[in-house]
Amino acid sequence: MLTISAELKARIVAHARADHPDEACGVIAGPAGSDRPVRFIPMLNAERSPTFYRFDSLEQLRVWREMDDRDEEPVVIYHSHTATDAYPSRTDVSYASEPGAHYVLVSTRDPALDEFRSFRIVDGAVTEEEVCVVPE
Amino acid sequence: MSIEVRIPTILRNYTGGQKSVEGAGSTLDEVISDLDGRYDGLRGRLVDESGLRRFVNVYLNDEDVRFIGGLDAPVSDGDTVTVLPAVAGGSR
């Protein structure tokens, strides 16, 4: 189960809406071992594409070092799909390499409906999980 | 020649859980081969026939090695190589 604050959920959705029709992506860091997403880090989509995303490699290095220094880990790795449902694609699964992370998918295909789902992706196997939104 | 190589969580099963290992060589290619001698299979997770795998990012100090010669990038004593899984995907 992913437990996430209403505020962080809203920030992910806002980022996805802002970058539509391109895919948006980012991380929410949290204290190592806590499974608690705390620090919102929107990332550049180096591909600037409606069908693909990739973290900019140098930005990723900087952010990963910063997490290391703060004893944090990427608790949530999120990205948006802009024309398809909020479910990991084959490409998403082939790249997924943080078995401890919650992979959050947002779809922006319907302007009036926020699709927000969370998954574990371990060794190529996708498991959807419940999202528990808490006030703080 | 000693090069520190930082290993991401996903590859630490190759290094006995170590976050950081020491390698030797004068190019990135040589360092990766040197490590593979002690951490069998590690090279195959970083490199394929066409070069560095697209699923990983490899950095020499603060540079993405793709921009400084890839596997041929020269390394020197005291350099740090960092391996991170690329974070990417797509809707297809």
GROMACS .gro file of C-alpha atoms in nm:
model
  228
    1MET     CA    1   0.000   0.000   0.000
    2LEU     CA    2   0.116   0.352  -0.078
    3THR     CA    3   0.038   0.606   0.193
    4ILE     CA    4   0.071   0.959   0.059
    5SER     CA    5  -0.046   1.302   0.171
    6ALA     CA    6  -0.325   1.475  -0.018
    7GLU     CA    7  -0.085   1.763  -0.085
    8LEU     CA    8   0.183   1.545  -0.249
    9LYS     CA    9  -0.078   1.362  -0.455
   10ALA     CA   10  -0.211   1.698  -0.577
   11ARG     CA   11   0.143   1.813  -0.667
   12ILE     CA   12   0.204   1.503  -0.879
   13VAL     CA   13  -0.126   1.556  -1.063
   14ALA     CA   14  -0.054   1.928  -1.110
   15HIS     CA   15   0.289   1.850  -1.258
   16ALA     CA   16   0.135   1.597  -1.497
   17ARG     CA   17  -0.136   1.845  -1.603
   18ALA     CA   18   0.118   2.125  -1.651
   19ASP     CA   19   0.340   1.918  -1.881
   20HIS     CA   20   0.054   1.764  -2.081
   21PRO     CA   21   0.069   1.670  -2.372
   22ASP     CA   22   0.424   1.562  -2.281
   23GLU     CA   23   0.484   1.301  -2.015
   24ALA     CA   24   0.586   1.436  -1.676
   25CYS     CA   25   0.810   1.253  -1.430
   26GLY     CA   26   0.964   1.288  -1.088
   27VAL     CA   27   1.045   1.144  -0.750
   28ILE     CA   28   0.921   1.178  -0.396
   29ALA     CA   29   1.204   1.110  -0.158
   30GLY     CA   30   1.161   0.993   0.197
   31PRO     CA   31   1.381   0.884   0.487
   32ALA     CA   32   1.553   0.554   0.406
   33GLY     CA   33   1.352   0.260   0.529
   34SER     CA   34   1.048   0.470   0.623
   35ASP     CA   35   0.834   0.397   0.314
   36ARG     CA   36   0.706   0.752   0.366
   37PRO     CA   37   0.714   0.993   0.069
   38VAL     CA   38   0.802   1.340   0.195
   39ARG     CA   39   1.016   1.553  -0.039
   40PHE     CA   40   0.868   1.634  -0.381
   41ILE     CA   41   1.125   1.648  -0.663
   42PRO     CA   42   0.981   1.716  -1.009
   43MET     CA   43   1.230   1.603  -1.277
   44LEU     CA   44   1.286   1.714  -1.634
   45ASN     CA   45   1.167   1.474  -1.898
   46ALA     CA   46   1.481   1.472  -2.113
   47GLU     CA   47   1.275   1.324  -2.398
   48ARG     CA   48   1.006   1.599  -2.392
   49SER     CA   49   0.773   1.349  -2.552
   50PRO     CA   50   0.406   1.256  -2.531
   51THR     CA   51   0.496   0.886  -2.540
   52PHE     CA   52   0.827   0.852  -2.358
   53TYR     CA   53   1.008   0.983  -2.056
   54ARG     CA   54   1.362   0.964  -1.928
   55PHE     CA   55   1.519   1.144  -1.636
   56ASP     CA   56   1.795   1.379  -1.748
   57SER     CA   57   2.107   1.183  -1.652
   58LEU     CA   58   2.296   1.470  -1.490
   59GLU     CA   59   1.993   1.592  -1.297
   60GLN     CA   60   1.941   1.235  -1.179
   61LEU     CA   61   2.300   1.212  -1.055
   62ARG     CA   62   2.260   1.535  -0.861
   63VAL     CA   63   1.927   1.430  -0.708
   64TRP     CA   64   2.046   1.077  -0.622
   65ARG     CA   65   2.358   1.217  -0.450
   66GLU     CA   66   2.145   1.462  -0.257
   67MET     CA   67   1.920   1.176  -0.141
   68ASP     CA   68   2.229   0.977  -0.039
   69ASP     CA   69   2.364   1.272   0.161
   70ARG     CA   70   2.029   1.315   0.338
   71ASP     CA   71   1.988   0.940   0.398
   72GLU     CA   72   1.680   0.933   0.179
   73GLU     CA   73   1.562   0.701  -0.093
   74PRO     CA   74   1.322   0.734  -0.387
   75VAL     CA   75   1.001   0.620  -0.215
   76VAL     CA   76   0.783   0.719  -0.512
   77ILE     CA   77   0.885   0.734  -0.879
   78TYR     CA   78   0.604   0.889  -1.080
   79HIS     CA   79   0.527   0.961  -1.442
   80SER     CA   80   0.227   1.038  -1.656
   81HIS     CA   81   0.065   0.880  -1.955
   82THR     CA   82  -0.107   1.137  -2.170
   83ALA     CA   83  -0.329   0.927  -2.397
   84THR     CA   84  -0.344   0.585  -2.234
   85ASP     CA   85  -0.445   0.450  -1.895
   86ALA     CA   86  -0.244   0.483  -1.576
   87TYR     CA   87  -0.092   0.137  -1.599
   88PRO     CA   88   0.275   0.045  -1.654
   89SER     CA   89   0.358  -0.020  -2.019
   90ARG     CA   90   0.601  -0.285  -2.135
   91THR     CA   91   0.866  -0.014  -2.165
   92ASP     CA   92   0.795   0.104  -1.810
   93VAL     CA   93   0.837  -0.250  -1.682
   94SER     CA   94   1.159  -0.312  -1.875
   95TYR     CA   95   1.321  -0.005  -1.716
   96ALA     CA   96   1.183  -0.046  -1.366
   97SER     CA   97   1.484  -0.108  -1.141
   98GLU     CA   98   1.391   0.015  -0.796
   99PRO     CA   99   1.214  -0.283  -0.640
  100GLY     CA  100   1.159  -0.087  -0.320
  101ALA     CA  101   0.986   0.206  -0.491
  102HIS     CA  102   0.619   0.275  -0.545
  103TYR     CA  103   0.570   0.340  -0.917
  104VAL     CA  104   0.292   0.597  -0.946
  105LEU     CA  105   0.118   0.641  -1.280
  106VAL     CA  106  -0.108   0.933  -1.362
  107SER     CA  107  -0.314   0.960  -1.677
  108THR     CA  108  -0.400   1.301  -1.814
  109ARG     CA  109  -0.604   1.173  -2.109
  110ASP     CA  110  -0.930   1.300  -1.956
  111PRO     CA  111  -0.908   1.667  -1.854
  112ALA     CA  112  -1.187   1.618  -1.601
  113LEU     CA  113  -1.074   1.294  -1.440
  114ASP     CA  114  -0.754   1.233  -1.244
  115GLU     CA  115  -0.638   0.874  -1.280
  116PHE     CA  116  -0.381   0.804  -1.009
  117ARG     CA  117  -0.260   0.450  -0.943
  118SER     CA  118   0.038   0.290  -0.772
  119PHE     CA  119   0.231  -0.026  -0.850
  120ARG     CA  120   0.522  -0.238  -0.738
  121ILE     CA  121   0.737  -0.358  -1.024
  122VAL     CA  122   0.976  -0.637  -0.920
  123ASP     CA  123   1.163  -0.861  -1.165
  124GLY     CA  124   0.921  -0.770  -1.443
  125ALA     CA  125   0.610  -0.847  -1.240
  126VAL     CA  126   0.357  -0.565  -1.192
  127THR     CA  127   0.139  -0.560  -0.880
  128GLU     CA  128  -0.111  -0.282  -0.827
  129GLU     CA  129  -0.145  -0.160  -0.471
  130GLU     CA  130  -0.395   0.043  -0.274
  131VAL     CA  131  -0.335   0.419  -0.246
  132CYS     CA  132  -0.417   0.559   0.096
  133VAL     CA  133  -0.444   0.939   0.089
  134VAL     CA  134  -0.394   1.102   0.426
  135PRO     CA  135  -0.452   1.466   0.527
  136GLU     CA  136  -0.090   1.524   0.635
  137MET     CA  137   4.546   0.269  -0.984
  138SER     CA  138   4.237   0.264  -0.773
  139ILE     CA  139   3.897   0.372  -0.894
  140GLU     CA  140   3.597   0.381  -0.662
  141VAL     CA  141   3.287   0.238  -0.827
  142ARG     CA  142   2.951   0.307  -0.664
  143ILE     CA  143   2.698   0.032  -0.718
  144PRO     CA  144   2.319   0.085  -0.714
  145THR     CA  145   2.090  -0.128  -0.495
  146ILE     CA  146   1.968  -0.331  -0.790
  147LEU     CA  147   2.321  -0.458  -0.871
  148ARG     CA  148   2.450  -0.516  -0.518
  149ASN     CA  149   2.368  -0.885  -0.542
  150TYR     CA  150   2.678  -0.901  -0.765
  151THR     CA  151   2.902  -0.729  -0.510
  152GLY     CA  152   2.799  -0.916  -0.198
  153GLY     CA  153   2.587  -0.621  -0.089
  154GLN     CA  154   2.868  -0.366  -0.110
  155LYS     CA  155   2.765  -0.012  -0.208
  156SER     CA  156   3.110   0.072  -0.333
  157VAL     CA  157   3.394  -0.138  -0.473
  158GLU     CA  158   3.745  -0.066  -0.599
  159GLY     CA  159   3.852  -0.127  -0.956
  160ALA     CA  160   4.164  -0.079  -1.165
  161GLY     CA  161   4.231   0.019  -1.525
  162SER     CA  162   4.309   0.311  -1.751
  163THR     CA  163   3.970   0.322  -1.926
  164LEU     CA  164   3.615   0.262  -1.808
  165ASP     CA  165   3.614  -0.057  -2.015
  166GLU     CA  166   3.918  -0.190  -1.828
  167VAL     CA  167   3.772  -0.101  -1.490
  168ILE     CA  168   3.448  -0.284  -1.568
  169SER     CA  169   3.642  -0.591  -1.687
  170ASP     CA  170   3.859  -0.580  -1.377
  171LEU     CA  171   3.547  -0.576  -1.157
  172ASP     CA  172   3.392  -0.860  -1.354
  173GLY     CA  173   3.689  -1.079  -1.254
  174ARG     CA  174   3.583  -1.047  -0.890
  175TYR     CA  175   3.210  -0.983  -0.927
  176ASP     CA  176   3.112  -1.232  -1.191
  177GLY     CA  177   2.830  -1.119  -1.418
  178LEU     CA  178   2.851  -0.750  -1.332
  179ARG     CA  179   2.990  -0.657  -1.672
  180GLY     CA  180   2.695  -0.818  -1.849
  181ARG     CA  181   2.456  -0.593  -1.657
  182LEU     CA  182   2.641  -0.280  -1.769
  183VAL     CA  183   2.758  -0.359  -2.120
  184ASP     CA  184   2.627  -0.546  -2.422
  185GLU     CA  185   2.768  -0.598  -2.773
  186SER     CA  186   2.686  -0.242  -2.872
  187GLY     CA  187   2.835  -0.072  -2.566
  188LEU     CA  188   2.684   0.059  -2.246
  189ARG     CA  189   2.334  -0.069  -2.186
  190ARG     CA  190   2.058   0.187  -2.220
  191PHE     CA  191   1.911   0.073  -1.887
  192VAL     CA  192   2.202   0.215  -1.690
  193ASN     CA  193   2.366   0.552  -1.650
  194VAL     CA  194   2.739   0.546  -1.582
  195TYR     CA  195   2.915   0.857  -1.456
  196LEU     CA  196   3.282   0.940  -1.426
  197ASN     CA  197   3.302   1.188  -1.140
  198ASP     CA  198   3.033   1.444  -1.242
  199GLU     CA  199   3.006   1.353  -1.611
  200ASP     CA  200   2.778   1.112  -1.793
  201VAL     CA  201   3.032   0.888  -1.969
  202ARG     CA  202   2.815   0.882  -2.282
  203PHE     CA  203   2.937   1.238  -2.343
  204ILE     CA  204   3.306   1.168  -2.279
  205GLY     CA  205   3.382   0.859  -2.485
  206GLY     CA  206   3.167   0.587  -2.332
  207LEU     CA  207   3.361   0.272  -2.251
  208ASP     CA  208   3.678   0.434  -2.390
  209ALA     CA  209   3.662   0.719  -2.140
  210PRO     CA  210   4.003   0.746  -1.970
  211VAL     CA  211   4.007   0.711  -1.592
  212SER     CA  212   4.277   0.793  -1.342
  213ASP     CA  213   4.367   0.712  -0.987
  214GLY     CA  214   4.119   0.865  -0.745
  215ASP     CA  215   3.832   0.893  -0.994
  216THR     CA  216   3.486   0.784  -0.892
  217VAL     CA  217   3.258   0.589  -1.122
  218THR     CA  218   2.889   0.594  -1.029
  219VAL     CA  219   2.634   0.354  -1.174
  220LEU     CA  220   2.264   0.441  -1.153
  221PRO     CA  221   1.970   0.265  -1.312
  222ALA     CA  222   1.823   0.486  -1.587
  223VAL     CA  223   1.474   0.600  -1.493
  224ALA     CA  224   1.269   0.591  -1.808
  225GLY     CA  225   0.959   0.449  -1.969
  226GLY     CA  226   0.687   0.520  -2.212
  227SER     CA  227   0.324   0.468  -2.286
  228ARG     CA  228   0.385   0.180  -2.527
   0.00000   0.00000   0.00000
